[in-house]
């Protein structure tokens, strides 16, 4: 890595190639961080435990448990630390001897996000802090997106970057709907609301109450227990998450049919795959591997949509 930092001036083309490769490596490491982090968080929560769902969310009772440094946690820290060092090198190459835009902007944002997540880690020991858990999940997804955008920007610095796709209402609407669906999914996990709706496509609920629904969306809530099957607030989150995902699929599917672009077809196909993983997760009683795969696939999907937004 020191060779990358101290390398003589290779010309703009050589710098861009270095930046692109660094960004792609960081993106791959970020995907690994997202996967391992999801496994650690969900395993600690008791997802897929023997006495399901009674055993789920016991970590919310009492004091936070001591961290156990097993292979998964060590892998998480190794991947995250390596990604941080490579990102520092990438920012250096983006800024010296003169800034390469727009790659430098995305690289700096990526480094800022990594540092923010590192600071957030000091508050992550207590799972009852729903907002902290939510920011950790969303931040991990942001690492994948920003590193991928840096790689794309490094490849586009030689020529004019076209952003006609951003003006397409189907793409803009699909991107917004997908973002909301992903945020709701992250909030579902952070608030331990997974068991609230174990049925498809709708949820079984005794009585829906607006105060419970609003409380479920409260970002400052402190968790005391996981949502039980039929919980009004948890059901609201599930239905919103599924509804926005379906609307996003309609928008991105319409874009794929109308434009015929390969990337648009890939985005629509990946979204369908993410939804199928979600269906399989619920049908399996929230199998740990399927839920982790659902989250990782969502991170990759956001990167594909970011590609569309640059076209």
Tab-separated table of N, CA and C in Angstrom, residues 223-305:
chain	number	residue	atom	x	y	z
A	223	UNK	N	-35.434	-0.095	22.982
A	223	UNK	CA	-36.082	-1.405	22.910
A	223	UNK	C	-36.052	-2.111	24.258
A	224	UNK	N	-37.157	-2.736	24.583
A	224	UNK	CA	-37.256	-3.526	25.805
A	224	UNK	C	-37.462	-5.008	25.510
A	225	UNK	N	-38.126	-5.294	24.400
A	225	UNK	CA	-38.412	-6.686	24.019
A	225	UNK	C	-38.669	-6.722	22.518
A	226	UNK	N	-38.462	-7.861	21.883
A	226	UNK	CA	-38.744	-7.963	20.450
A	226	UNK	C	-40.243	-7.937	20.174
A	227	UNK	N	-40.597	-7.607	18.938
A	227	UNK	CA	-42.000	-7.614	18.544
A	227	UNK	C	-42.491	-9.053	18.414
A	228	UNK	N	-43.638	-9.351	18.995
A	228	UNK	CA	-44.227	-10.685	18.920
A	228	UNK	C	-45.063	-10.813	17.642
A	229	UNK	N	-45.350	-12.038	17.204
A	229	UNK	CA	-46.210	-12.211	16.022
A	229	UNK	C	-47.540	-11.484	16.191
A	230	UNK	N	-47.905	-10.696	15.179
A	230	UNK	CA	-49.132	-9.922	15.232
A	230	UNK	C	-48.989	-8.564	15.877
A	231	UNK	N	-47.793	-8.211	16.355
A	231	UNK	CA	-47.585	-6.899	16.958
A	231	UNK	C	-47.936	-5.807	15.955
A	232	UNK	N	-48.757	-4.857	16.384
A	232	UNK	CA	-49.293	-3.848	15.471
A	232	UNK	C	-48.189	-3.009	14.833
A	233	UNK	N	-47.247	-2.551	15.636
A	233	UNK	CA	-46.171	-1.742	15.088
A	233	UNK	C	-45.271	-2.527	14.154
A	234	UNK	N	-44.922	-3.758	14.554
A	234	UNK	CA	-44.073	-4.593	13.720
A	234	UNK	C	-44.737	-4.960	12.408
A	235	UNK	N	-46.037	-5.238	12.460
A	235	UNK	CA	-46.788	-5.558	11.242
A	235	UNK	C	-46.775	-4.365	10.285
A	236	UNK	N	-46.913	-3.167	10.834
A	236	UNK	CA	-46.877	-1.959	10.003
A	236	UNK	C	-45.554	-1.853	9.257
A	237	UNK	N	-44.462	-2.108	9.947
A	237	UNK	CA	-43.153	-2.050	9.309
A	237	UNK	C	-43.025	-3.090	8.206
A	238	UNK	N	-43.480	-4.298	8.466
A	238	UNK	CA	-43.406	-5.360	7.459
A	238	UNK	C	-44.197	-5.002	6.212
A	239	UNK	N	-45.430	-4.531	6.403
A	239	UNK	CA	-46.274	-4.221	5.250
A	239	UNK	C	-45.718	-3.046	4.453
A	240	UNK	N	-45.187	-2.039	5.137
A	240	UNK	CA	-44.572	-0.918	4.432
A	240	UNK	C	-43.341	-1.377	3.651
A	241	UNK	N	-42.526	-2.201	4.283
A	241	UNK	CA	-41.317	-2.718	3.625
A	241	UNK	C	-41.685	-3.497	2.358
A	242	UNK	N	-42.653	-4.371	2.466
A	242	UNK	CA	-43.059	-5.181	1.315
A	242	UNK	C	-43.739	-4.324	0.249
A	243	UNK	N	-44.563	-3.381	0.688
A	243	UNK	CA	-45.277	-2.545	-0.272
A	243	UNK	C	-44.328	-1.684	-1.094
A	244	UNK	N	-43.369	-1.053	-0.451
A	244	UNK	CA	-42.416	-0.215	-1.186
A	244	UNK	C	-41.542	-1.061	-2.109
A	245	UNK	N	-41.213	-2.282	-1.691
A	245	UNK	CA	-40.421	-3.163	-2.553
A	245	UNK	C	-41.193	-3.524	-3.815
A	246	UNK	N	-42.488	-3.810	-3.680
A	246	UNK	CA	-43.315	-4.142	-4.851
A	246	UNK	C	-43.411	-2.938	-5.783
A	247	UNK	N	-43.619	-1.743	-5.218
A	247	UNK	CA	-43.701	-0.537	-6.046
A	247	UNK	C	-42.371	-0.276	-6.764
A	248	UNK	N	-41.260	-0.514	-6.075
A	248	UNK	CA	-39.947	-0.341	-6.710
A	248	UNK	C	-39.765	-1.323	-7.854
A	249	UNK	N	-40.246	-2.555	-7.663
A	249	UNK	CA	-40.139	-3.551	-8.731
A	249	UNK	C	-40.968	-3.141	-9.944
A	250	UNK	N	-42.133	-2.589	-9.719
A	250	UNK	CA	-42.971	-2.123	-10.832
A	250	UNK	C	-42.255	-1.019	-11.601
A	251	UNK	N	-41.656	-0.057	-10.866
A	251	UNK	CA	-40.973	1.064	-11.519
A	251	UNK	C	-39.732	0.597	-12.276
A	252	UNK	N	-38.882	-0.185	-11.618
A	252	UNK	CA	-37.654	-0.634	-12.277
A	252	UNK	C	-37.948	-1.654	-13.377
A	253	UNK	N	-38.975	-2.471	-13.184
A	253	UNK	CA	-39.379	-3.394	-14.238
A	253	UNK	C	-39.894	-2.654	-15.459
A	254	UNK	N	-40.680	-1.597	-15.228
A	254	UNK	CA	-41.150	-0.777	-16.340
A	254	UNK	C	-40.013	-0.101	-17.069
A	255	UNK	N	-39.005	0.359	-16.307
A	255	UNK	CA	-37.826	0.967	-16.924
A	255	UNK	C	-37.082	-0.039	-17.787
A	256	UNK	N	-36.936	-1.268	-17.284
A	256	UNK	CA	-36.216	-2.303	-18.039
A	256	UNK	C	-36.927	-2.636	-19.339
A	257	UNK	N	-38.257	-2.729	-19.284
A	257	UNK	CA	-39.029	-3.057	-20.486
A	257	UNK	C	-38.966	-1.913	-21.494
A	258	UNK	N	-39.091	-0.695	-21.010
A	258	UNK	CA	-39.144	0.455	-21.916
A	258	UNK	C	-37.790	0.790	-22.524
A	259	UNK	N	-36.733	0.750	-21.697
A	259	UNK	CA	-35.416	1.165	-22.184
A	259	UNK	C	-34.649	0.035	-22.856
A	260	UNK	N	-34.863	-1.189	-22.372
A	260	UNK	CA	-34.124	-2.322	-22.903
A	260	UNK	C	-32.664	-2.349	-22.487
A	261	UNK	N	-32.244	-1.456	-21.577
A	261	UNK	CA	-30.856	-1.412	-21.124
A	261	UNK	C	-30.520	-2.667	-20.308
A	262	UNK	N	-29.310	-3.171	-20.522
A	262	UNK	CA	-28.877	-4.348	-19.789
A	262	UNK	C	-28.819	-4.076	-18.294
A	263	UNK	N	-28.318	-2.893	-17.922
A	263	UNK	CA	-28.215	-2.561	-16.496
A	263	UNK	C	-29.592	-2.440	-15.857
A	264	UNK	N	-30.552	-1.883	-16.591
A	264	UNK	CA	-31.914	-1.769	-16.069
A	264	UNK	C	-32.528	-3.149	-15.873
A	265	UNK	N	-32.299	-4.053	-16.834
A	265	UNK	CA	-32.793	-5.420	-16.692
A	265	UNK	C	-32.129	-6.124	-15.508
A	266	UNK	N	-30.826	-5.867	-15.330
A	266	UNK	CA	-30.113	-6.465	-14.200
A	266	UNK	C	-30.679	-5.956	-12.882
A	267	UNK	N	-30.953	-4.646	-12.807
A	267	UNK	CA	-31.507	-4.079	-11.572
A	267	UNK	C	-32.866	-4.685	-11.247
A	268	UNK	N	-33.739	-4.770	-12.258
A	268	UNK	CA	-35.064	-5.349	-12.031
A	268	UNK	C	-34.955	-6.824	-11.650
A	269	UNK	N	-34.062	-7.556	-12.330
A	269	UNK	CA	-33.885	-8.967	-12.009
A	269	UNK	C	-33.326	-9.177	-10.612
A	270	UNK	N	-32.356	-8.328	-10.230
A	270	UNK	CA	-31.787	-8.451	-8.889
A	270	UNK	C	-32.813	-8.112	-7.816
A	271	UNK	N	-33.649	-7.092	-8.083
A	271	UNK	CA	-34.686	-6.750	-7.111
A	271	UNK	C	-35.660	-7.913	-6.944
A	272	UNK	N	-36.018	-8.555	-8.061
A	272	UNK	CA	-36.881	-9.736	-7.965
A	272	UNK	C	-36.201	-10.835	-7.154
A	273	UNK	N	-34.890	-11.001	-7.358
A	273	UNK	CA	-34.147	-11.999	-6.593
A	273	UNK	C	-34.097	-11.667	-5.115
A	274	UNK	N	-33.896	-10.382	-4.791
A	274	UNK	CA	-33.889	-9.957	-3.381
A	274	UNK	C	-35.240	-10.236	-2.740
A	275	UNK	N	-36.314	-9.967	-3.473
A	275	UNK	CA	-37.657	-10.221	-2.940
A	275	UNK	C	-37.901	-11.716	-2.744
A	276	UNK	N	-37.403	-12.530	-3.674
A	276	UNK	CA	-37.549	-13.981	-3.508
A	276	UNK	C	-36.775	-14.467	-2.287
A	277	UNK	N	-35.601	-13.890	-2.037
A	277	UNK	CA	-34.857	-14.241	-0.829
A	277	UNK	C	-35.636	-13.837	0.424
A	278	UNK	N	-36.314	-12.688	0.361
A	278	UNK	CA	-37.151	-12.279	1.480
A	278	UNK	C	-38.308	-13.240	1.709
A	279	UNK	N	-38.934	-13.657	0.620
A	279	UNK	CA	-40.037	-14.634	0.721
A	279	UNK	C	-39.525	-15.952	1.302
A	280	UNK	N	-38.359	-16.404	0.808
A	280	UNK	CA	-37.786	-17.646	1.322
A	280	UNK	C	-37.420	-17.521	2.792
A	281	UNK	N	-36.953	-16.352	3.194
A	281	UNK	CA	-36.587	-16.139	4.598
A	281	UNK	C	-37.801	-16.271	5.503
A	282	UNK	N	-38.895	-15.624	5.115
A	282	UNK	CA	-40.116	-15.699	5.926
A	282	UNK	C	-40.667	-17.119	5.926
A	283	UNK	N	-40.684	-17.762	4.745
A	283	UNK	CA	-41.229	-19.116	4.638
A	283	UNK	C	-40.436	-20.132	5.451
A	284	UNK	N	-39.129	-19.886	5.603
A	284	UNK	CA	-38.272	-20.814	6.342
A	284	UNK	C	-38.274	-20.562	7.843
A	285	UNK	N	-39.061	-19.573	8.297
A	285	UNK	CA	-39.018	-19.231	9.709
A	285	UNK	C	-37.812	-18.388	10.045
A	286	UNK	N	-37.376	-17.563	9.080
A	286	UNK	CA	-36.231	-16.659	9.222
A	286	UNK	C	-34.935	-17.435	9.422
A	287	UNK	N	-34.613	-18.259	8.423
A	287	UNK	CA	-33.329	-18.962	8.414
A	287	UNK	C	-32.193	-17.953	8.380
A	288	UNK	N	-31.192	-18.137	9.218
A	288	UNK	CA	-30.112	-17.159	9.369
A	288	UNK	C	-29.389	-16.909	8.052
A	289	UNK	N	-29.033	-17.966	7.341
A	289	UNK	CA	-28.289	-17.813	6.091
A	289	UNK	C	-29.107	-17.055	5.046
A	290	UNK	N	-30.404	-17.340	4.965
A	290	UNK	CA	-31.246	-16.665	3.986
A	290	UNK	C	-31.420	-15.186	4.306
A	291	UNK	N	-31.553	-14.860	5.582
A	291	UNK	CA	-31.711	-13.457	5.969
A	291	UNK	C	-30.429	-12.682	5.684
A	292	UNK	N	-29.277	-13.287	5.977
A	292	UNK	CA	-28.003	-12.629	5.664
A	292	UNK	C	-27.871	-12.428	4.156
A	293	UNK	N	-28.221	-13.452	3.375
A	293	UNK	CA	-28.158	-13.341	1.918
A	293	UNK	C	-29.090	-12.248	1.408
A	294	UNK	N	-30.250	-12.109	2.021
A	294	UNK	CA	-31.207	-11.062	1.652
A	294	UNK	C	-30.578	-9.679	1.817
A	295	UNK	N	-29.884	-9.465	2.928
A	295	UNK	CA	-29.247	-8.175	3.171
A	295	UNK	C	-28.081	-7.901	2.235
A	296	UNK	N	-27.252	-8.914	1.986
A	296	UNK	CA	-26.105	-8.743	1.090
A	296	UNK	C	-26.582	-8.462	-0.328
A	297	UNK	N	-27.610	-9.172	-0.765
A	297	UNK	CA	-28.157	-8.946	-2.107
A	297	UNK	C	-28.720	-7.537	-2.234
A	298	UNK	N	-29.318	-7.018	-1.167
A	298	UNK	CA	-29.828	-5.647	-1.196
A	298	UNK	C	-28.684	-4.650	-1.364
A	299	UNK	N	-27.544	-4.903	-0.706
A	299	UNK	CA	-26.387	-4.023	-0.860
A	299	UNK	C	-25.882	-4.015	-2.302
A	300	UNK	N	-25.816	-5.183	-2.915
A	300	UNK	CA	-25.378	-5.281	-4.308
A	300	UNK	C	-26.389	-4.612	-5.245
A	301	UNK	N	-27.659	-4.749	-4.932
A	301	UNK	CA	-28.697	-4.120	-5.745
A	301	UNK	C	-28.558	-2.601	-5.731
A	302	UNK	N	-28.270	-2.020	-4.577
A	302	UNK	CA	-28.089	-0.574	-4.498
A	302	UNK	C	-26.923	-0.114	-5.363
A	303	UNK	N	-25.877	-0.936	-5.446
A	303	UNK	CA	-24.739	-0.594	-6.302
A	303	UNK	C	-25.145	-0.612	-7.775
A	304	UNK	N	-25.973	-1.567	-8.157
A	304	UNK	CA	-26.438	-1.631	-9.549
A	304	UNK	C	-27.307	-0.416	-9.877
A	305	UNK	N	-28.171	-0.027	-8.953
A	305	UNK	CA	-29.014	1.153	-9.179
A	305	UNK	C	-28.151	2.409	-9.264
